[in-house]
Each structure stands twice: as C-alpha cells, then as structure tokens.
Short mmCIF file of C-alpha atoms in Angstrom, two decimals:
data_model
loop_
_atom_site.label_atom_id
_atom_site.label_comp_id
_atom_site.label_asym_id
_atom_site.label_seq_id
_atom_site.Cartn_x
_atom_site.Cartn_y
_atom_site.Cartn_z
CA UNK A 1 45.84 58.89 -81.86
CA UNK A 2 44.56 62.61 -81.36
CA UNK A 3 41.23 63.70 -82.94
CA UNK A 4 42.24 67.31 -84.29
CA UNK A 5 40.36 69.56 -86.97
CA UNK A 6 43.17 69.00 -89.17
CA UNK A 7 42.79 65.30 -88.57
CA UNK A 8 38.97 65.15 -88.84
CA UNK A 9 39.11 67.61 -91.73
CA UNK A 10 41.88 64.90 -93.23
CA UNK A 11 39.39 61.73 -92.86
CA UNK A 12 36.47 63.46 -94.41
CA UNK A 13 38.21 64.31 -97.35
CA UNK A 14 39.20 60.48 -97.30
CA UNK A 15 35.52 59.67 -96.64
CA UNK A 16 34.43 62.07 -99.67
CA UNK A 17 37.28 60.78 -102.24
CA UNK A 18 35.76 57.08 -101.67
CA UNK A 19 31.91 58.07 -101.85
CA UNK A 20 32.98 60.10 -105.08
CA UNK A 21 34.87 57.15 -106.45
CA UNK A 22 32.12 54.28 -105.34
CA UNK A 23 30.81 54.87 -108.98
CA UNK A 24 27.26 54.19 -109.69
CA UNK A 25 25.13 51.85 -108.14
CA UNK A 26 25.30 48.43 -109.72
CA UNK A 27 22.32 47.82 -112.60
CA UNK A 28 19.36 45.98 -111.08
CA UNK A 29 20.34 47.18 -107.73
CA UNK A 30 16.92 49.19 -106.63
CA UNK A 31 17.92 52.42 -104.71
CA UNK A 32 15.56 52.57 -101.21
CA UNK A 33 16.43 54.73 -97.61
CA UNK A 34 18.45 51.47 -96.32
CA UNK A 35 21.46 50.02 -96.87
CA UNK A 36 23.82 47.19 -94.97
CA UNK A 37 27.61 48.37 -95.28
CA UNK A 38 30.00 45.20 -94.65
CA UNK A 39 34.22 45.34 -93.69
CA UNK A 40 35.65 42.61 -95.53
CA UNK A 41 38.72 41.67 -93.88
CA UNK A 42 37.37 38.93 -91.00
CA UNK A 43 34.04 39.96 -92.02
CA UNK A 44 33.27 38.79 -95.42
CA UNK A 45 36.76 37.18 -96.40
CA UNK A 46 38.96 35.75 -94.15
CA UNK A 47 42.17 37.51 -93.06
CA UNK A 48 43.04 40.60 -95.10
CA UNK A 49 41.71 41.02 -98.24
CA UNK A 50 44.96 43.04 -99.39
CA UNK A 51 47.45 40.45 -98.34
CA UNK A 52 46.39 38.26 -100.48
CA UNK A 53 45.89 40.50 -103.64
CA UNK A 54 49.65 41.45 -102.70
CA UNK A 55 50.77 37.84 -102.04
CA UNK A 56 49.04 37.17 -105.39
CA UNK A 57 50.42 39.89 -107.32
CA UNK A 58 54.07 38.95 -106.84
CA UNK A 59 53.63 35.39 -107.23
CA UNK A 60 52.57 36.85 -110.42
CA UNK A 61 55.94 39.02 -110.39
CA UNK A 62 54.06 42.15 -110.70
CA UNK A 63 56.89 43.63 -107.95
CA UNK A 64 60.94 43.54 -108.82
CA UNK A 65 61.91 40.97 -105.63
CA UNK A 66 65.30 43.29 -104.63
CA UNK A 67 62.83 46.28 -104.13
CA UNK A 68 60.12 44.63 -101.82
CA UNK A 69 62.62 42.66 -99.64
CA UNK A 70 64.48 46.03 -98.63
CA UNK A 71 60.91 47.36 -97.91
CA UNK A 72 59.54 44.46 -96.07
CA UNK A 73 61.68 44.81 -93.85
CA UNK A 74 61.48 48.73 -93.30
CA UNK A 75 57.32 48.42 -92.64
CA UNK A 76 57.80 45.15 -90.00
CA UNK A 77 59.86 47.39 -88.26
CA UNK A 78 57.28 50.35 -88.98
CA UNK A 79 54.18 47.44 -87.97
CA UNK A 80 56.35 46.22 -84.61
CA UNK A 81 56.38 49.63 -83.69
CA UNK A 82 52.52 49.93 -83.40
CA UNK A 83 52.37 53.50 -84.30
CA UNK A 84 49.08 54.91 -85.32
CA UNK A 85 49.98 58.25 -85.72
CA UNK A 86 48.73 60.03 -88.62
CA UNK A 87 52.04 60.99 -90.13
CA UNK A 88 53.49 57.93 -89.71
CA UNK A 89 50.42 56.36 -91.50
CA UNK A 90 50.91 58.92 -94.41
CA UNK A 91 54.68 58.03 -94.76
CA UNK A 92 54.62 54.40 -94.34
CA UNK A 93 51.64 54.48 -96.88
CA UNK A 94 53.76 56.83 -99.46
CA UNK A 95 56.32 54.18 -99.33
CA UNK A 96 54.38 51.46 -100.20
CA UNK A 97 52.69 53.67 -102.86
CA UNK A 98 55.84 53.59 -104.99
CA UNK A 99 55.12 50.04 -105.77
CA UNK A 100 52.25 50.82 -107.64
CA UNK A 101 53.57 54.43 -109.14
CA UNK A 102 53.38 54.69 -112.83
CA UNK A 103 51.61 51.25 -113.36
CA UNK A 104 48.19 50.78 -115.42
CA UNK A 105 44.83 50.54 -113.32
CA UNK A 106 43.36 47.79 -115.84
CA UNK A 107 46.56 45.94 -115.25
CA UNK A 108 46.19 45.52 -111.90
CA UNK A 109 42.33 44.83 -111.85
CA UNK A 110 43.00 42.03 -115.09
CA UNK A 111 45.03 40.34 -112.49
CA UNK A 112 42.91 40.89 -109.35
CA UNK A 113 40.38 38.90 -111.20
CA UNK A 114 43.13 36.01 -111.32
CA UNK A 115 43.76 36.39 -107.93
CA UNK A 116 39.94 36.41 -106.83
CA UNK A 117 39.09 33.36 -108.75
CA UNK A 118 42.70 31.50 -107.26
CA UNK A 119 43.30 32.69 -103.83
CA UNK A 120 39.87 34.80 -102.00
CA UNK A 121 37.14 32.67 -103.42
CA UNK A 122 37.97 29.79 -100.30
CA UNK A 123 38.31 31.99 -97.99
CA UNK A 124 34.94 33.59 -98.14
CA UNK A 125 32.27 33.51 -95.10
CA UNK A 126 29.29 32.01 -95.80
CA UNK A 127 27.21 33.20 -92.70
CA UNK A 128 28.07 36.80 -93.97
CA UNK A 129 27.24 36.07 -97.33
CA UNK A 130 24.37 34.84 -96.29
CA UNK A 131 23.81 38.14 -94.34
CA UNK A 132 24.47 39.97 -97.03
CA UNK A 133 22.15 38.24 -99.54
CA UNK A 134 19.34 38.80 -97.13
CA UNK A 135 19.64 42.55 -97.46
CA UNK A 136 19.55 42.11 -101.14
CA UNK A 137 16.53 40.08 -101.01
CA UNK A 138 14.81 43.07 -99.17
CA UNK A 139 15.72 45.10 -101.81
CA UNK A 140 18.08 46.60 -99.81
CA UNK A 141 21.54 48.06 -101.30
CA UNK A 142 24.74 46.06 -99.68
CA UNK A 143 28.07 47.99 -99.80
CA UNK A 144 31.68 46.97 -98.91
CA UNK A 145 33.66 49.45 -96.95
CA UNK A 146 37.20 48.35 -96.83
CA UNK A 147 41.10 49.97 -96.47
CA UNK A 148 41.70 48.01 -99.91
CA UNK A 149 42.16 50.34 -103.14
CA UNK A 150 38.45 50.98 -103.84
CA UNK A 151 39.02 49.64 -107.77
CA UNK A 152 39.50 46.68 -106.19
CA UNK A 153 37.15 46.85 -103.63
CA UNK A 154 34.44 47.08 -106.20
CA UNK A 155 35.94 44.30 -108.35
CA UNK A 156 35.34 41.97 -104.97
CA UNK A 157 31.63 43.91 -105.00
CA UNK A 158 30.77 43.14 -108.65
CA UNK A 159 32.37 39.60 -108.34
CA UNK A 160 30.21 38.95 -105.04
CA UNK A 161 26.86 40.61 -107.10
CA UNK A 162 26.79 43.50 -104.36
CA UNK A 163 25.76 46.79 -104.73
CA UNK A 164 29.13 48.31 -104.72
CA UNK A 165 31.89 49.81 -102.37
CA UNK A 166 33.54 52.20 -100.60
CA UNK A 167 37.74 51.77 -100.36
CA UNK A 168 41.30 53.81 -100.30
CA UNK A 169 41.74 55.89 -103.38
CA UNK A 170 44.70 56.59 -104.84
CA UNK A 171 45.63 59.36 -107.55
CA UNK A 172 45.33 58.22 -111.10
CA UNK A 173 46.50 60.29 -114.27
CA UNK A 174 46.05 58.81 -117.27
CA UNK A 175 45.27 55.30 -116.36
CA UNK A 176 47.99 54.58 -114.29
CA UNK A 177 48.62 55.31 -110.52
CA UNK A 178 50.65 58.25 -109.38
CA UNK A 179 51.73 56.97 -106.28
CA UNK A 180 49.97 59.46 -103.68
CA UNK A 181 46.48 58.92 -101.79
CA UNK A 182 43.55 61.15 -101.54
CA UNK A 183 43.98 61.62 -98.16
CA UNK A 184 44.22 58.73 -95.45
CA UNK A 185 43.62 55.15 -96.38
CA UNK A 186 39.96 54.33 -95.35
CA UNK A 187 40.24 53.18 -91.71
CA UNK A 188 38.64 53.72 -88.92
CA UNK A 189 36.79 57.63 -88.67
CA UNK A 190 37.69 57.42 -92.01
CA UNK A 191 35.29 54.43 -93.06
CA UNK A 192 32.24 56.09 -91.18
CA UNK A 193 33.23 59.50 -93.01
CA UNK A 194 32.67 57.34 -96.02
CA UNK A 195 29.59 56.09 -95.15
CA UNK A 196 27.79 59.05 -94.29
CA UNK A 197 28.64 60.97 -97.40
CA UNK A 198 27.64 58.03 -99.71
CA UNK A 199 24.12 58.26 -97.57
CA UNK A 200 24.31 62.08 -97.95
CA UNK A 201 24.78 60.92 -102.35
CA UNK A 202 22.26 58.06 -102.16
CA UNK A 203 19.35 59.46 -100.14
CA UNK A 204 19.69 56.50 -97.25
CA UNK A 205 18.69 57.23 -93.76
CA UNK A 206 20.98 56.12 -91.60
CA UNK A 207 18.96 55.28 -88.67
CA UNK A 208 17.64 52.41 -91.31
CA UNK A 209 20.73 51.73 -92.40
CA UNK A 210 22.86 48.50 -91.17
CA UNK A 211 26.69 47.63 -90.46
CA UNK A 212 28.50 44.53 -89.89
CA UNK A 213 32.31 44.28 -88.70
CA UNK A 214 34.78 42.09 -86.36
CA UNK A 215 36.81 44.73 -85.29
CA UNK A 216 36.89 47.52 -82.57
CA UNK A 217 38.88 49.63 -84.92
CA UNK A 218 35.15 49.94 -87.05
CA UNK A 219 33.59 51.40 -84.01
CA UNK A 220 33.25 54.95 -85.50
CA UNK A 221 31.30 53.47 -88.69
CA UNK A 222 29.28 50.95 -86.38
CA UNK A 223 27.94 53.46 -84.11
CA UNK A 224 27.15 55.82 -87.39
CA UNK A 225 24.03 53.59 -88.50
CA UNK A 226 20.55 52.22 -86.68
CA UNK A 227 21.34 48.77 -86.82
CA UNK A 228 25.28 47.94 -85.57
CA UNK A 229 26.31 44.05 -85.84
CA UNK A 230 29.27 42.58 -84.27
CA UNK A 231 30.49 39.49 -86.53
CA UNK A 232 32.85 37.15 -84.75
CA UNK A 233 33.80 40.38 -83.12
CA UNK A 234 37.65 41.11 -81.45
CA UNK A 235 37.36 41.17 -77.78
CA UNK A 236 37.28 44.86 -77.56
CA UNK A 237 34.33 45.07 -80.43
CA UNK A 238 32.17 42.15 -78.60
CA UNK A 239 32.59 44.25 -74.89
CA UNK A 240 31.62 47.43 -76.34
CA UNK A 241 28.60 45.62 -78.52
CA UNK A 242 27.28 44.33 -75.05
CA UNK A 243 27.72 47.75 -73.32
CA UNK A 244 25.41 49.24 -76.37
CA UNK A 245 22.86 46.65 -76.66
CA UNK A 246 24.09 46.06 -79.96
CA UNK A 247 23.68 42.73 -82.05
CA UNK A 248 26.47 39.91 -81.99
CA UNK A 249 26.43 37.18 -84.41
CA UNK A 250 28.78 34.65 -83.91
CA UNK A 251 29.03 31.76 -86.44
CA UNK A 252 29.69 28.52 -86.23
CA UNK A 253 33.54 27.06 -86.01
CA UNK A 254 33.23 25.95 -89.40
CA UNK A 255 32.31 29.14 -90.34
CA UNK A 256 34.76 30.95 -87.52
CA UNK A 257 37.20 34.07 -88.92
CA UNK A 258 40.86 33.01 -88.92
CA UNK A 259 42.47 35.94 -88.14
CA UNK A 260 45.51 37.24 -89.44
CA UNK A 261 47.57 38.60 -86.04
CA UNK A 262 48.90 41.82 -87.28
CA UNK A 263 47.84 45.45 -85.76
CA UNK A 264 45.24 47.13 -87.08
CA UNK A 265 47.15 49.54 -89.43
CA UNK A 266 47.98 46.67 -91.19
CA UNK A 267 44.69 46.46 -92.88
CA UNK A 268 45.45 50.10 -94.79
CA UNK A 269 46.09 49.85 -97.97
CA UNK A 270 50.08 50.37 -98.65
CA UNK A 271 51.35 48.68 -95.05
CA UNK A 272 49.57 45.02 -95.72
CA UNK A 273 50.77 45.05 -99.36
CA UNK A 274 54.22 45.63 -98.40
CA UNK A 275 54.05 43.12 -95.28
CA UNK A 276 52.83 40.64 -97.91
CA UNK A 277 54.73 41.15 -100.61
CA UNK A 278 57.96 40.83 -98.31
CA UNK A 279 56.55 37.56 -96.80
CA UNK A 280 56.02 36.25 -100.38
CA UNK A 281 59.45 37.10 -101.77
CA UNK A 282 61.02 35.73 -98.76
CA UNK A 283 58.84 32.01 -99.16
CA UNK A 284 60.15 32.22 -102.26
CA UNK A 285 63.99 32.83 -101.63
CA UNK A 286 63.55 30.08 -98.74
CA UNK A 287 62.24 26.85 -101.70
#
C-alpha cells in the first residue's frame, strides 16, 4: 500500500481518534513515563478477538441470518483477493458496519461481557498475561492496541485489569452507531499513530516504553518504542526481530498461539466481523 500524504493523514486521524476514545486511565493505575502496549489477536488471546465476538453475537441473534449470508459471501471474495488497498479496505469496512448501524453501544457491551466469559477467557495466553502483569507490578501502564472496536477493547482491558485500550473508533450519535468509522481501522501504521498520540496525551517517553506483538503487520508499532518484543512471532516478524536485535519470546507448546489462517486484513473490525458471522450462520444452517 502506498504511503501517500493522504493515506498517512488518514492513519494519523485514526490514531488520534483512538487515543481520544481511550478514556481515562483506570482507577488505581499510577501514570509514569513508561508503558507497555500489547497487540490482542494471537498475542494476548488465541485467534481473532473480533471473530470470537462476532460469532458470539450471531449465536445471540444480534444479526439477521439472511443479511449475513449474502454479506459473508461478498466479504469472503474480498479476503481471497488479498487486497490491502485503502479504498478497498474502507469499502469493505463500510459494508460491514451496516450491521451495527442504529444499534446501541450499551447493547453491544452487555453482550460483549457475556461473550468474554463464554468464549474468550479460555483463549487467553498465560505467558502474555504474565508479561503484562510484570509491567503493572513495576508501576507501568499497560494498554491493549487492537483493530477491534474501541468499546470492546476497553471492555477487554477492564476485565483483564489493565490500564486501558486503543481500538478502532466508530461514529456514535445519541448512544447508537452511525455505521461510519472515524478514519480507517486501527491496523498497521494506524496502531503506531495511536501509540504516539496516547504517549503525547499521557506524557509517556516512548524510548522507555515496550510493545508486544506476534505479527509483522505491527512492525510500525513495535518500531515506535524503545523496547519492542516479538511474541511467538510469524516468520516475517521473527526475521525482522533477529535483524534488528529485538527481544523474542517463545512460550511453551501449551501456551503457543493457535493462529486463524486469514490474511492480515481480517483483523480489521468490519471485515472480520462479516466473515465470522457468515461462518456462524453457515454452521447453524448445516445443523
């Protein structure tokens, strides 16, 4: 994807929006100049968090089966094309957001609490949680950074006892989703921009900060801090980490990440949700 001025401005807008939507530091977390930033999917949690969320929503009849079936087919074609063009991403995400247009945020969060308990707790990665706890014990903030909707990301951070979260920001009016995003999904360069914006807001010194991820897509975020760590990294990130003398953490087989074999873009909010829901509906129809 070309890093044209317009594209970079779009990522900066998404990053700033995510930092603005991150909310206040959770009570009891003492702000300092160092913090740790954790990717979620396959770093904190096995698989894609938005996949688990969307399947849980589908099972709770949050979506219409007829709408999802047609949308899932369209999104599958998009994923298989492998496109990471910004306009293609925006188009796919806009189509996916139609599913939550007009739905209330508090409704999604209430269901999200249930889905966390039912479908996410058993997918948490103990080794990564231990790393996060180590930073908390050292008096450092710990933030999640994910393409998942920021409201859900903040829910995850709260349930895990972390400082807060950066996530994809959707427009909200009168407590309901409008069906539009504020900038692109928090993916790739947008994550790095969000970390920089949050660091400025919180008075963090990025040279003292840490970042953790399993994916080469997060190299921009990892490069933004003084202490990048590759956690059970994919081959591209492992090679990059070795070339740049970054720390690499490989957990035991029991704690190894079980990857969902989808392109990087599938982690983006709307697309993964569409695929996940289509998958859930397809399974339901086969039963």
